[in-house]
XYZ file of C-alpha atoms in Angstrom:
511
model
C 0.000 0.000 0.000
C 1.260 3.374 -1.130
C 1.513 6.017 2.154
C 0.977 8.975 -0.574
C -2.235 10.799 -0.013
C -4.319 13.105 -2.361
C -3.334 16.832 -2.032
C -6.460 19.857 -1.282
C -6.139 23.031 -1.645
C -6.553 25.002 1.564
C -10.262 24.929 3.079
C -10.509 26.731 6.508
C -14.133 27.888 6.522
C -14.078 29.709 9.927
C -10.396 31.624 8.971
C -10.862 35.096 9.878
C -9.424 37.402 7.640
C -6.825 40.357 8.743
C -7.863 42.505 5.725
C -10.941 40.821 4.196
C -11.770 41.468 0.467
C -14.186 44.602 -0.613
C -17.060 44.249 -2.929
C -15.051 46.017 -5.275
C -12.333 43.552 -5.513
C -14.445 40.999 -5.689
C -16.353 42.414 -9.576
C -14.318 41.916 -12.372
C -13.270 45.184 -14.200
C -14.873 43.645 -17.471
C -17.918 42.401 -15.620
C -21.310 43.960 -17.125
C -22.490 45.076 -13.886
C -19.444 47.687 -14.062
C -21.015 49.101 -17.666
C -24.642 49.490 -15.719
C -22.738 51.078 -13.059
C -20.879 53.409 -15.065
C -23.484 54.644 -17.305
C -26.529 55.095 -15.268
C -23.818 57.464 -13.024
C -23.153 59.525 -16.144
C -26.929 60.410 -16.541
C -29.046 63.420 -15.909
C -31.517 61.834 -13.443
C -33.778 64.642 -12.566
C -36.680 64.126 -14.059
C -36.569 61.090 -11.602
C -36.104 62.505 -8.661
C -39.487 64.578 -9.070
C -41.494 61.403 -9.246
C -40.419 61.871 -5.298
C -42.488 63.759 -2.196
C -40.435 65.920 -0.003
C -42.219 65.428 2.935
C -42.778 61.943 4.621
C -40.224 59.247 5.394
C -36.432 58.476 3.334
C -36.786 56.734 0.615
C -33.900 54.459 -1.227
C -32.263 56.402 -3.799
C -33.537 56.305 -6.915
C -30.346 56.040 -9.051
C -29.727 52.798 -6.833
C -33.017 51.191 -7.684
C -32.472 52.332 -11.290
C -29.438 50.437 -11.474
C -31.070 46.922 -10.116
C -33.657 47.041 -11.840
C -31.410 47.667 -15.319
C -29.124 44.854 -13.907
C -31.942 42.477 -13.310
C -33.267 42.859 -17.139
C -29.556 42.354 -18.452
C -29.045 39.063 -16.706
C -33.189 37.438 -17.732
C -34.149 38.775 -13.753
C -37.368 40.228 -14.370
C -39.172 38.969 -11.490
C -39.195 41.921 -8.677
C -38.717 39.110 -5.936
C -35.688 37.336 -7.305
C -34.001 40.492 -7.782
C -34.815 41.445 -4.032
C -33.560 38.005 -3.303
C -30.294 38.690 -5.204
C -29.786 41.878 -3.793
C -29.042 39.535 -0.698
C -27.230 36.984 -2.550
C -25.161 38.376 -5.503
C -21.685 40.032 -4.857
C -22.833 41.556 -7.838
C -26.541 43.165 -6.716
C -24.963 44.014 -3.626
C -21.564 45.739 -4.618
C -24.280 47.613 -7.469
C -27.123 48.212 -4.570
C -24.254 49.476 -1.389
C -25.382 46.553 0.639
C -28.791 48.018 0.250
C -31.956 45.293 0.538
C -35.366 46.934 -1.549
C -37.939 44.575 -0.412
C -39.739 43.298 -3.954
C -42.704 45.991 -2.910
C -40.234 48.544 -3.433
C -38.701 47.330 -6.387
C -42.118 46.670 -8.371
C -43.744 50.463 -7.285
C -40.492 52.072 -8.541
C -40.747 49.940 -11.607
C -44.627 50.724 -12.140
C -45.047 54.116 -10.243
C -41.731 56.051 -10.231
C -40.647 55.363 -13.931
C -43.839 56.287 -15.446
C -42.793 59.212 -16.167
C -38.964 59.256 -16.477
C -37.915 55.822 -18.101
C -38.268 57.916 -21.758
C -35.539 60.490 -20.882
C -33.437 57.690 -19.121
C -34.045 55.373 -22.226
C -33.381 58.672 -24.453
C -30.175 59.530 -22.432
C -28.128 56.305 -23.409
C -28.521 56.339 -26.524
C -27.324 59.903 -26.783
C -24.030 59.059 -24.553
C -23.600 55.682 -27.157
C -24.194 58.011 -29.907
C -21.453 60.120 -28.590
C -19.087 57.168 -28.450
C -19.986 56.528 -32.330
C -21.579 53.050 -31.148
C -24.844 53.855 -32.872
C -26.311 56.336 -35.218
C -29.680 58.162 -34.703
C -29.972 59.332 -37.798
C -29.537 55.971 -40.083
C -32.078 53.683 -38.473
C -33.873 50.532 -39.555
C -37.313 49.289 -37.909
C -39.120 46.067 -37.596
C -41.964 45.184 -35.034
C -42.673 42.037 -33.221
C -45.724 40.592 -31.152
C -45.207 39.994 -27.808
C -48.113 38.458 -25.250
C -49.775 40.300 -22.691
C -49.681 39.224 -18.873
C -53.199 38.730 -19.480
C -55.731 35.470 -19.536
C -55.725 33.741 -22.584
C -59.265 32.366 -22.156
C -61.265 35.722 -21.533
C -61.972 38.700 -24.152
C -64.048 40.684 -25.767
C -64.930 40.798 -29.384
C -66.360 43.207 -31.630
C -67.955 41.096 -33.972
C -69.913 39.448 -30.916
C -70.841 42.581 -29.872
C -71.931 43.782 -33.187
C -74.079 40.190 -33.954
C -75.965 40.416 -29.748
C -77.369 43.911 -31.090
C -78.791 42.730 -34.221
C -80.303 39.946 -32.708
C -81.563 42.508 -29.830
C -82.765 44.640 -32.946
C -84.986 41.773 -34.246
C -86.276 40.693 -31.244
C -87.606 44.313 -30.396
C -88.878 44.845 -33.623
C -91.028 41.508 -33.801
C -92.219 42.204 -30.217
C -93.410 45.689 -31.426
C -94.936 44.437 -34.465
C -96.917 41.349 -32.228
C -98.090 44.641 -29.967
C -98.833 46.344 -32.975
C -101.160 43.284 -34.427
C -103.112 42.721 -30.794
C -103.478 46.502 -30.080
C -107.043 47.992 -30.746
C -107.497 50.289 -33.136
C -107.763 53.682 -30.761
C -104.986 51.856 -28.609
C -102.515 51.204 -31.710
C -98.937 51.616 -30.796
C -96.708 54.796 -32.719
C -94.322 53.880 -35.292
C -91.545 51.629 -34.179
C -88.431 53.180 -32.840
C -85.716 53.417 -35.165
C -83.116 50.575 -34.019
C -80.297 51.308 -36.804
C -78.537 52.900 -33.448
C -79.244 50.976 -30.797
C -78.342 52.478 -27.068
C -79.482 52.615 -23.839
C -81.909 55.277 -23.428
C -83.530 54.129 -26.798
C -83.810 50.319 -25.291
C -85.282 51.988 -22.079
C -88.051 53.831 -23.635
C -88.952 50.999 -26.354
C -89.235 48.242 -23.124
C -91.299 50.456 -20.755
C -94.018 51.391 -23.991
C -94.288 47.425 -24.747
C -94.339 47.106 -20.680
C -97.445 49.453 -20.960
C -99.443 47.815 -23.839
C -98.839 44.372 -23.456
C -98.301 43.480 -19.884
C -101.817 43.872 -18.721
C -103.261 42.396 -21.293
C -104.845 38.744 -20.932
C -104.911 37.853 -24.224
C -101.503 38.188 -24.608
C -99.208 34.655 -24.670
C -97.244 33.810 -21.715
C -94.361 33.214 -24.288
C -94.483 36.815 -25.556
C -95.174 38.043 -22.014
C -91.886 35.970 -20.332
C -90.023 37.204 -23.506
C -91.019 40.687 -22.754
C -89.738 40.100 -18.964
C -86.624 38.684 -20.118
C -86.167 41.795 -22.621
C -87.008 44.190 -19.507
C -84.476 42.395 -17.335
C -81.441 41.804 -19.618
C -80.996 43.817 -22.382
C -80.841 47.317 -20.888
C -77.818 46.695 -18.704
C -76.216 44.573 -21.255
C -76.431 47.778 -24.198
C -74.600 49.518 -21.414
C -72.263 47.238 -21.125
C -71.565 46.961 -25.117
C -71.648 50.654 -24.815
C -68.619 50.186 -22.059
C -67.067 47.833 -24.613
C -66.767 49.276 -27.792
C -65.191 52.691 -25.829
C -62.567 50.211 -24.799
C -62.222 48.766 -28.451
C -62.144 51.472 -30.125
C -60.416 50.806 -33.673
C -59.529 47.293 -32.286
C -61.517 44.240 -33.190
C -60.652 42.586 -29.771
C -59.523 43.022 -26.012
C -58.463 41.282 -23.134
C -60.541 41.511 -19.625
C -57.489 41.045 -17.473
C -55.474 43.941 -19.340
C -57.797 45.972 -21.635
C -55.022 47.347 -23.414
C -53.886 44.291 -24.638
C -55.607 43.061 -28.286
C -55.945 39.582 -29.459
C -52.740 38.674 -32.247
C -51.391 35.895 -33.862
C -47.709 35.344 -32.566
C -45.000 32.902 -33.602
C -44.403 31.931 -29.814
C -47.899 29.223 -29.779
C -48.756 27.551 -26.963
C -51.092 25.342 -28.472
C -49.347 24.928 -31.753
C -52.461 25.741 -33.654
C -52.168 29.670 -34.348
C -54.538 30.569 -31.658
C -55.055 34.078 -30.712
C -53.399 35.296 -27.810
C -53.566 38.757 -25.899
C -50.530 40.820 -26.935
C -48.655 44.455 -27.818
C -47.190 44.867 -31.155
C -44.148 46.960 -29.870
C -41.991 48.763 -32.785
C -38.249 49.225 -32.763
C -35.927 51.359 -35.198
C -32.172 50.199 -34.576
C -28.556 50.600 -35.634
C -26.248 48.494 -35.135
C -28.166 45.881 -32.968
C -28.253 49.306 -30.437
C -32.602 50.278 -29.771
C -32.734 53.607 -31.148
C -36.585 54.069 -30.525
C -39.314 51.988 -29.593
C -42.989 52.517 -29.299
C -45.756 50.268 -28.129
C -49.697 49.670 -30.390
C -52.700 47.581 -29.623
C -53.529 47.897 -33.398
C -52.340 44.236 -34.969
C -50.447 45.434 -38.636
C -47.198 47.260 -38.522
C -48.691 49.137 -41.212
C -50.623 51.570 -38.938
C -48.273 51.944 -36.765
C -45.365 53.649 -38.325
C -46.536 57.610 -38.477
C -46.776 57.591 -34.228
C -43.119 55.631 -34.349
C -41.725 58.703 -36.673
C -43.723 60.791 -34.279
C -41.900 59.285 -31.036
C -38.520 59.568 -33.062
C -38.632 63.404 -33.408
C -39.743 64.244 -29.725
C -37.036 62.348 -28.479
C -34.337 63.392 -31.100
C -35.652 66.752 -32.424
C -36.275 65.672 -35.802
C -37.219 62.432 -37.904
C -34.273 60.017 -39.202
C -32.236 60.753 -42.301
C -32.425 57.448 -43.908
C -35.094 54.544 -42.571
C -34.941 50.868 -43.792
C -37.861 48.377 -43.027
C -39.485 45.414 -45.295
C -42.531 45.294 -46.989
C -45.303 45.879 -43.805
C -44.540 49.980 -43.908
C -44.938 50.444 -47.671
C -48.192 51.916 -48.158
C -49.424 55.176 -49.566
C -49.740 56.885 -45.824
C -45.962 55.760 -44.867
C -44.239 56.733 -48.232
C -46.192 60.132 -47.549
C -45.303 60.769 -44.482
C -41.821 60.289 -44.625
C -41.240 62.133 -48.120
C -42.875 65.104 -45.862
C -39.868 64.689 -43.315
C -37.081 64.351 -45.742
C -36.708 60.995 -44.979
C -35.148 58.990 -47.522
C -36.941 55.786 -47.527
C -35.503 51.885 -48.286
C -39.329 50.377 -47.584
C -40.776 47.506 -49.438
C -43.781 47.529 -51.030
C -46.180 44.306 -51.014
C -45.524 43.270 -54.319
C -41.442 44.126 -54.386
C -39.916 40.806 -53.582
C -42.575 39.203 -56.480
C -41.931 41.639 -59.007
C -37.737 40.690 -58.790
C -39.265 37.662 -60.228
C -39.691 37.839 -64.270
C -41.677 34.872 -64.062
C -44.526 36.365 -62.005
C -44.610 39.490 -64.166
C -45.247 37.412 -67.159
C -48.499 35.505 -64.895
C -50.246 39.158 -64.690
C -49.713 40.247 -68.492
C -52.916 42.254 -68.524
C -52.650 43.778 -65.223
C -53.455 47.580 -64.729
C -49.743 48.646 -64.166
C -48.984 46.845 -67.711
C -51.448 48.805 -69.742
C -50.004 51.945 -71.892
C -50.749 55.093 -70.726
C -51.628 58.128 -73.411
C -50.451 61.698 -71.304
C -51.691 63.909 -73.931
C -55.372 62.085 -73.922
C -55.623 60.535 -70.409
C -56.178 57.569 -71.501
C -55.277 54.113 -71.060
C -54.794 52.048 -73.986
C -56.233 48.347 -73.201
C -54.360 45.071 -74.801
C -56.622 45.044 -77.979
C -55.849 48.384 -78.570
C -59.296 50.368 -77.303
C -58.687 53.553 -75.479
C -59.908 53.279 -71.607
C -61.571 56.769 -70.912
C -61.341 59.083 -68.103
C -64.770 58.540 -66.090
C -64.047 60.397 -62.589
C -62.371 60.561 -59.420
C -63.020 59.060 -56.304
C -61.384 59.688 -52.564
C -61.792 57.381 -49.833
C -60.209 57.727 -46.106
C -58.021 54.719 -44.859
C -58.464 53.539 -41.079
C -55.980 55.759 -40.017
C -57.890 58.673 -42.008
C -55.341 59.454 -44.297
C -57.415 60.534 -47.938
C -56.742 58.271 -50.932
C -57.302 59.984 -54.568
C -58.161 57.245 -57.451
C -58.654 57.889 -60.913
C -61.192 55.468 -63.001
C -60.707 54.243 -66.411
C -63.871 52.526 -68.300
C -63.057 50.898 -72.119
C -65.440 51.619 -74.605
C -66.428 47.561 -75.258
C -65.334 44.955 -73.894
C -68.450 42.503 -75.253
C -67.390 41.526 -78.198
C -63.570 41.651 -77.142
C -61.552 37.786 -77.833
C -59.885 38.617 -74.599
C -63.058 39.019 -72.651
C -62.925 36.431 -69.442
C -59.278 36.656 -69.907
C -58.592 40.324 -69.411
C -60.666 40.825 -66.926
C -63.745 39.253 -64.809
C -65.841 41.492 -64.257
C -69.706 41.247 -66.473
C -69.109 44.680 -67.760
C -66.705 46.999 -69.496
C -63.711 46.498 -67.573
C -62.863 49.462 -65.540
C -59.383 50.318 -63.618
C -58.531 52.243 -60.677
C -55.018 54.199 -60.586
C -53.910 55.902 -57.359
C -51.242 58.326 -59.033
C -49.487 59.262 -56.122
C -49.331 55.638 -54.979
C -47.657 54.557 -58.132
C -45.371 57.545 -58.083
C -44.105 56.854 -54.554
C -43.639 53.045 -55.428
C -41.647 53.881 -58.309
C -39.412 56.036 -56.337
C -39.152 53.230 -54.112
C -38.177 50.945 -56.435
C -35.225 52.821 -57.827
C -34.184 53.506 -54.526
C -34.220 49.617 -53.619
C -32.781 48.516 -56.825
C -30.060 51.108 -56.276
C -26.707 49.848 -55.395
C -27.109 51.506 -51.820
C -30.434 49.857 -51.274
C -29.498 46.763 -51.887
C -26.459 46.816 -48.998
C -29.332 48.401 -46.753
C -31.498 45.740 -47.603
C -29.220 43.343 -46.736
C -28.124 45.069 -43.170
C -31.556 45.273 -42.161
C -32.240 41.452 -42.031
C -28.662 40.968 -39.352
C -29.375 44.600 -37.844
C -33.096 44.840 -36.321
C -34.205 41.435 -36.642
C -31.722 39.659 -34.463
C -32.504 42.070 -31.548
C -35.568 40.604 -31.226
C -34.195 36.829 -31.560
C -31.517 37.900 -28.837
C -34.470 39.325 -26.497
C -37.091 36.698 -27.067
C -34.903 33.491 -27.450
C -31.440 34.284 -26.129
C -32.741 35.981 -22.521
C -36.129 34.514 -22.297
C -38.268 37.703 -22.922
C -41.583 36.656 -24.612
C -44.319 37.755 -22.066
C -44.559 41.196 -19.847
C -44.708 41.240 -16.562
C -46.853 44.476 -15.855
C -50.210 45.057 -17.223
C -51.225 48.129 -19.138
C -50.041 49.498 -22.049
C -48.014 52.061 -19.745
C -46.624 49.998 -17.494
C -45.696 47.965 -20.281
C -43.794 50.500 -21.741
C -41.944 51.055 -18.828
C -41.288 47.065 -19.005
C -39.862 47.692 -22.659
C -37.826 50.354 -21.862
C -36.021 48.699 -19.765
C -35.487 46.026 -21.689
C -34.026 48.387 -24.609
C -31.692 49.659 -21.902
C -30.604 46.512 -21.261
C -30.305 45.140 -24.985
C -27.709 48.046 -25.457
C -25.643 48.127 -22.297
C -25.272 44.343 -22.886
C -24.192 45.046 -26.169
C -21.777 47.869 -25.481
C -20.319 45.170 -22.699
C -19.878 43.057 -25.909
């Protein structure tokens, strides 16, 4: 037997220490915590220090909290408990906090109450300061949006449609209980003409139940179906058109809300539960980015990224004084409103259109060979010249209003005859001569956007927009676990954003 033994390394748990270690020695200079640290300190914190009473008892200092709560959200700790927990347990919460211990109550009311009204300027603030360094640029941006669910239940909502089918069927049974009074009144007891029910609201329900009350509730030869009916009508159905009343002033434009966070609209996300593309409670929060850093970020109930880009543009220039130089997103922003609006700023704008990607394709232009945007067009007559020759006529304008109110013009075109054409059933479907609409401006704005696409700097922009925005939200959602808020609200859940955006780009300046 061999009198060697294994040697250990020195363990002498209860060794006091002459000069024990600081905190400070004990964080890495490269640690992240140390970037947190440092930039939070070089901030102009004001505006959060008047979210603060004077009077009443001390409070923990707000640049401290700040700086947890920015920690938490760079290392996946959302939870306002485990980050009171860790201000306990982590060298690196504590040497961050000065041995201070929020209790999770104090963590979660500075994160919901205190920040409502000074995250922005914080959020604004580093991005300035890595603008400085020349980590980002505020000018150059390019924007994407992504759906994110709601800390709402999945299970209860409210939808429009519902809504809008309970009235009608309220509607008809009012109208065929006035019309049975109508038929069983005498002659000097007849009823007046029925209300009108293309508006259907409370005080009109009210008044239309308490007249049938009066006429037919006495009566004996009345059915005690159309009397329990009647009682049933009297009951229910004025509370519940106050209710829908209640409703659709919470819907508003939106086809659908959540009862646990009325804010919150039903979307389809890529992050399914069921694996069957059911709807699920959500925010459809917008992002314009350089360099993987958040520039801006604003947060919609409203479903399409469409709709959303003139209030993100909006956001931009409060925080920045003016709307970006140059803006690159894909084909979800190219509409008539969003080319528009930022040809009025001076934006120069790399968007997609719906049909861009398809029309690189010389095979799908030759499917569509009689499609409007093929025909010739005669300037000097104003005419369109259809593909067996005819001239297509002038026959009017028409302007309609989008759902964000912005006024569409559209010129028609009518041919002459179309009966007797060899194309006809081929050229078009419709019974008629075949008639074309042409939004000018909306062609004109495409075009420009297809040069500018097909230009050589487009194309490189095209191509650093799919590794610049997009993999900010794969990093957030996939890489540090963010796919649900926390906080409930739509500003409260702003608040929850913007500190994740502070925490995507301190983690990537640590990079």
């Amino acid at each position: 037997m061999s009198s060697k033994r294994p040697v250990f390394k020195p363990y002498q748990q209860r060794q006091l220490m002459a000069i024990p270690p600081t905190l400070d020695e004990l964080v890495p200079a490269s640690h992240p915590v140390r970037v947190v640290n440092d930039v939070i300190d070089r901030l102009y914190l004001e505006p959060l220090l008047k979210a603060y009473h004077i009077r009443g008892s001390s409070s923990y200092h707000p640049q401290m909290l700040l700086k947890v709560l920015v920690y938490g959200y760079v290392t996946n700790t959302y939870s306002s408990r485990k980050l009171a927990a860790a201000c306990r347990e982590s060298v690196y919460l504590m040497w961050l906090s000065s041995m201070n211990y929020p209790d999770h109550n104090t963590i979660n009311r500075f994160r919901g109450v205190r920040l409502k009204h000074a995250l922005r300027d914080v959020f604004e603030d580093v991005v300035k300061l890595l603008a400085e360094e020349g980590l980002l640029s505020i000018e150059e941006v390019n924007t994407d949006g992504t759906k994110i669910e709601a800390n709402a239940n999945r299970y209860t909502f409210v939808w429009k449609k519902a809504i809008q089918t309970n009235k009608e069927k309220m509607k008809k049974q009012l109208s065929e209980i006035w019309d049975y009074a109508q038929s069983v009144a005498k002659e000097e007891d007849r009823l007046p003409d029925p209300p009108d029910f293309t508006v259907i609201d409370s005080e009109k329900v009210n008044a239309a139940v308490d007249k049938l009350n009066e006429k037919l509730s006495s009566r004996e030869d009345v059915s005690k179906q159309v009397k329990s009916k009647l009682r049933y009508i009297s009951k229910h159905y004025p509370q519940a058109i106050a209710r829908y009343g209640q409703q659709e002033a919470l819907l508003g434009e939106r086809n659908s809300y959540s009862k646990t966070d009325t804010d919150a609209t039903f979307m389809r996300m890529k992050e399914d539960h069921m694996k069957n593309g059911q709807l699920k409670p959500g925010y459809n929060v917008q992002i314009s980015t350089s360099n993987q850093f958040i520039v801006n970020y604003t947060i919609h109930s409203n479903t399409t990224d469409t709709n959303t880009l003139s209030a993100h543009l909006a956001q931009h220039e409060v925080s920045f004084g003016k709307a970006p130089q140059v803006l690159t997103a894909d084909a979800g922003y190219g509409s008539e409103e969003n080319y528009t609006r930022l040809e009025q700023k001076g934006t120069i704008a790399f968007v997609k259109y719906g049909m861009f990607d398809k029309e690189q394709n010389e095979n799908h232009n030759n499917k569509h060979p009689f499609a409007a945007n093929k025909l010739f067009y005669n300037q000097e007559k104003d005419c369109y010249i259809c593909p067996m020759g005819q001239q297509m006529n002038f026959i009017g304008t028409s302007k309609r209003k989008t759902s964000t109110e912005f006024e569409q013009t559209v010129k028609r075109y009518q041919a002459v005859n179309c009966a007797n054409c060899p194309l006809n059933g081929i050229c078009h479907k419709s019974k008629g001569n075949r008639i074309i609409e042409i939004n000018e401006n909306l062609n004109r704005l495409k075009q420009k956007a297809h040069e500018l696409l097909n230009s050589e700097e487009g194309i490189q922009r095209r191509k650093k927009r799919c590794f610049d925005v997009e993999p900010v939200f794969g990093n957030i959602k996939q890489n540090h676990g963010f796919k649900r808020f926390m906080l409930r609200g739509k500003e409260k859940v702003e608040i929850e954003w913007g500190l994740v955006a502070i925490a995507q780009n301190l983690r990537k300046k640590a990079a």
